[in-house]
Amino acid sequence: MKKSMDDYQIINNIRKLRFFHEEMTQKELAQRVGVTRQTIISLEKGKYSPSLELAFKIALVFDMPIGKVFSFDLKETGS
Amino acid sequence: MTFQQKNNTVSLVSFVAITAFFLVRVGQLIADDNFSHQSVVRLWIVVALLAVIATIVAMIFTHSVATAIESVQSGDPDFEIDKTVDERDRRIDLEGTSVTYTVSSLGAFVAMVTYALGNSPLVMFTLLIFFGMMAQIAGDLKRLWSYREV
């Protein structure tokens, strides 16, 4: 079946990357990119999609290309 | 709860209290058959003053009292509340403002319809004030709901 754009969502590896960067806390990451800790929590839960600027800032903190931090994949259906 | 959520909660509580006071006073004026120009204008002034006072008190509460309480809870004397406003806060605020404008526009329409149907201008302005407060409440509710969802 052909997939529509609505079947895709922005997925991120922030939680995993924080772990591999000396278990960086959500608060520390939030301070480094200039947002609140709640925004980082929302991002990790996949509830909030960041602006391009914030996405680049987060990638810069982890010193990785943006494509390694964020991807545009099919939504999990839960089945 | 973030600084912005506290702001919205305090604003919501203040405006619910002011709207309740406004409705009770309007009810009393109608019951006493005293819905006159003088008493209604006096009520508008009282409500406007209450809104200004409530906004100032809410600001003091969120900036000082809440910080003091959280400082005591954290046990850190150098505790400082995070007052960062980021893109998520701005997006949620925009959604709330959109709801506020929608409700106030609807209120203005309803108020004008009542006037067009032959009611007194006092009724129209009372409805405008009522919907103004309802718009603020609806906007705050939308913001608080968005903070839970997004």
Coordinates of C-alpha atoms in Angstrom, one line a residue:
Chain A
M1 CA 0.0 0.0 0.0
K2 CA 1.3 3.4 -0.9
K3 CA 2.4 5.5 2.1
S4 CA 1.3 9.1 2.5
M5 CA 3.4 11.8 4.1
D6 CA 1.2 11.7 7.2
D7 CA 2.5 8.2 7.9
Y8 CA 5.9 9.6 8.6
Q9 CA 7.3 11.4 11.6
I10 CA 10.5 12.9 12.9
I11 CA 12.4 10.3 15.0
N12 CA 15.5 11.2 17.1
N13 CA 18.3 9.5 19.0
I14 CA 18.7 12.2 21.6
R15 CA 18.3 9.8 24.6
K16 CA 20.9 7.4 23.2
L17 CA 23.3 10.1 22.3
R18 CA 23.1 11.7 25.7
F19 CA 23.9 8.3 27.2
F20 CA 27.0 8.0 25.0
H21 CA 28.1 11.5 25.8
E22 CA 29.0 10.8 29.4
E23 CA 25.4 10.4 30.4
M24 CA 24.7 14.1 29.7
T25 CA 21.6 15.2 31.7
Q26 CA 18.5 16.6 30.0
K27 CA 19.1 19.9 31.9
E28 CA 22.7 20.2 30.6
L29 CA 21.6 19.6 27.0
A30 CA 18.8 22.1 27.5
Q31 CA 21.2 24.7 28.8
R32 CA 23.6 24.1 25.9
V33 CA 21.0 24.6 23.2
G34 CA 19.0 27.3 25.0
V35 CA 15.7 25.6 25.7
T36 CA 13.9 24.3 28.8
R37 CA 14.3 20.8 30.1
Q38 CA 10.6 20.2 29.3
T39 CA 11.4 20.8 25.6
I40 CA 14.1 18.1 25.7
I41 CA 11.7 15.7 27.5
S42 CA 9.1 16.4 24.8
L43 CA 11.6 15.8 22.0
E44 CA 12.8 12.5 23.5
K45 CA 9.2 11.4 23.8
G46 CA 8.6 12.3 20.2
K47 CA 5.8 14.7 21.1
Y48 CA 7.5 17.8 19.8
S49 CA 9.3 18.3 16.5
P50 CA 12.1 20.9 16.8
S51 CA 12.8 23.8 14.5
L52 CA 15.6 23.4 12.0
E53 CA 17.8 25.7 14.1
L54 CA 17.2 23.7 17.3
A55 CA 17.9 20.5 15.4
F56 CA 21.2 21.8 14.1
K57 CA 22.2 23.0 17.6
I58 CA 21.5 19.6 19.1
A59 CA 23.5 17.9 16.4
L60 CA 26.3 20.4 17.1
V61 CA 26.3 19.5 20.8
F62 CA 26.8 15.8 19.9
D63 CA 29.2 16.8 17.1
M64 CA 27.3 14.7 14.6
P65 CA 25.6 15.3 11.2
I66 CA 22.0 16.2 11.7
G67 CA 20.9 13.0 9.8
K68 CA 22.5 10.9 12.6
V69 CA 20.5 12.6 15.3
F70 CA 17.1 13.1 13.5
S71 CA 15.5 10.9 10.8
F72 CA 12.1 11.0 9.0
D73 CA 10.7 7.5 9.3
L74 CA 7.4 5.7 9.3
K75 CA 5.3 6.0 12.4
E76 CA 5.2 3.0 14.7
T77 CA 1.7 1.5 14.4
G78 CA 1.9 -0.5 17.7
S79 CA 0.9 -3.7 16.0
Chain B
M1 CA 5.7 22.7 36.2
T2 CA 7.7 25.3 34.2
F3 CA 7.7 29.0 34.8
Q4 CA 5.4 29.6 31.9
Q5 CA 2.9 26.9 33.1
K6 CA 2.9 28.6 36.5
N7 CA 2.2 32.0 34.8
N8 CA -0.7 30.5 32.9
T9 CA -2.1 28.7 35.9
V10 CA -2.1 31.9 38.1
S11 CA -3.6 33.9 35.2
L12 CA -6.3 31.3 34.8
V13 CA -7.2 31.2 38.5
S14 CA -7.3 35.1 38.6
F15 CA -9.5 35.4 35.6
V16 CA -11.9 32.7 36.7
A17 CA -12.2 34.5 40.1
I18 CA -12.8 37.9 38.4
T19 CA -15.3 36.4 35.9
A20 CA -17.2 34.7 38.8
F21 CA -17.3 38.1 40.7
F22 CA -18.5 39.8 37.5
L23 CA -21.3 37.3 36.9
V24 CA -22.5 37.4 40.5
R25 CA -22.5 41.2 40.5
V26 CA -24.4 41.3 37.1
G27 CA -26.9 38.8 38.6
Q28 CA -27.4 40.9 41.7
L29 CA -27.9 44.1 39.6
I30 CA -30.5 42.3 37.4
A31 CA -32.2 40.8 40.5
D32 CA -32.3 44.2 42.2
D33 CA -33.7 45.8 39.0
N34 CA -30.7 48.1 39.1
F35 CA -29.1 47.4 35.7
S36 CA -28.6 51.1 35.1
H37 CA -25.9 53.0 33.3
Q38 CA -24.3 54.2 36.5
S39 CA -24.1 50.9 38.3
V40 CA -22.9 48.9 35.3
V41 CA -20.2 51.4 34.4
R42 CA -19.1 51.2 38.1
L43 CA -18.9 47.5 37.8
W44 CA -16.8 47.7 34.6
I45 CA -14.3 50.0 36.4
V46 CA -14.1 47.6 39.4
V47 CA -13.5 44.6 37.1
A48 CA -10.8 46.5 35.1
L49 CA -9.1 47.4 38.3
L50 CA -9.3 43.9 39.6
A51 CA -7.8 42.6 36.4
V52 CA -4.9 45.0 36.7
I53 CA -4.3 44.1 40.4
A54 CA -4.7 40.4 39.7
T55 CA -2.1 40.6 36.9
I56 CA 0.4 42.4 39.2
V57 CA -0.2 39.9 42.1
A58 CA 0.2 37.0 39.7
M59 CA 3.4 38.4 38.5
I60 CA 4.8 38.8 42.0
F61 CA 3.6 35.3 42.9
T62 CA 5.3 33.6 39.9
H63 CA 8.5 35.6 40.1
S64 CA 9.1 35.7 43.9
V65 CA 6.8 33.4 46.0
A66 CA 7.0 30.4 43.7
T67 CA 10.8 30.8 43.5
A68 CA 11.1 31.0 47.3
I69 CA 8.9 27.9 47.8
E70 CA 10.9 25.9 45.2
S71 CA 14.2 27.1 46.8
V72 CA 13.1 25.8 50.2
Q73 CA 11.9 22.5 48.6
S74 CA 15.3 22.0 46.8
G75 CA 17.3 22.9 49.9
D76 CA 19.7 24.9 47.6
P77 CA 20.1 28.6 48.8
D78 CA 21.4 29.6 45.4
F79 CA 18.4 28.0 43.6
E80 CA 17.2 30.0 40.6
I81 CA 14.1 29.3 38.7
D82 CA 14.5 28.7 35.0
K83 CA 12.8 31.5 33.2
T84 CA 13.9 30.4 29.7
V85 CA 11.2 31.0 27.0
D86 CA 12.0 28.8 24.1
E87 CA 10.4 27.9 20.7
R88 CA 8.0 25.4 22.3
D89 CA 6.8 28.0 24.7
R90 CA 6.3 30.5 21.9
R91 CA 4.4 28.0 19.8
I92 CA 2.1 27.1 22.7
D93 CA 1.6 30.8 23.5
L94 CA 0.6 31.4 19.8
E95 CA -1.9 28.6 20.0
G96 CA -3.4 30.1 23.1
T97 CA -3.5 33.6 21.6
S98 CA -5.3 32.1 18.6
V99 CA -8.0 30.7 20.8
T100 CA -8.2 34.0 22.7
Y101 CA -8.8 35.9 19.5
T102 CA -11.4 33.4 18.3
V103 CA -13.4 33.6 21.5
S104 CA -13.2 37.3 21.7
S105 CA -14.3 37.7 18.0
L106 CA -17.2 35.4 18.7
G107 CA -18.1 37.4 21.7
A108 CA -18.0 40.7 19.7
F109 CA -20.3 39.1 17.2
V110 CA -22.8 37.9 19.8
A111 CA -22.7 41.3 21.6
M112 CA -23.5 43.1 18.3
V113 CA -26.3 40.7 17.4
T114 CA -27.9 41.4 20.8
Y115 CA -27.7 45.1 20.1
A116 CA -29.0 44.7 16.6
L117 CA -32.0 42.7 18.0
G118 CA -32.9 45.8 20.1
N119 CA -31.2 45.3 23.4
S120 CA -29.6 48.3 25.2
P121 CA -26.0 49.2 24.6
L122 CA -25.4 48.3 28.3
V123 CA -26.1 44.6 27.5
M124 CA -23.8 44.8 24.5
F125 CA -20.9 46.2 26.5
T126 CA -21.5 43.8 29.4
L127 CA -21.3 40.9 27.0
L128 CA -18.2 42.3 25.4
I129 CA -16.5 42.4 28.8
F130 CA -17.7 39.0 29.7
F131 CA -16.5 37.5 26.5
G132 CA -13.2 39.4 26.9
M133 CA -12.6 37.5 30.2
M134 CA -13.8 34.2 28.7
A135 CA -11.4 34.7 25.9
Q136 CA -8.5 35.0 28.4
I137 CA -9.7 31.9 30.3
A138 CA -10.1 29.9 27.1
G139 CA -6.6 31.0 25.9
D140 CA -5.0 30.0 29.3
L141 CA -6.8 26.6 29.2
K142 CA -5.6 26.0 25.7
R143 CA -2.0 26.8 26.7
L144 CA -2.2 24.5 29.8
W145 CA -3.7 21.7 27.7
S146 CA -0.9 22.2 25.1
Y147 CA 1.8 22.0 27.7
R148 CA 0.4 18.6 28.7
E149 CA 0.1 17.3 25.1
V150 CA 3.2 18.7 23.4

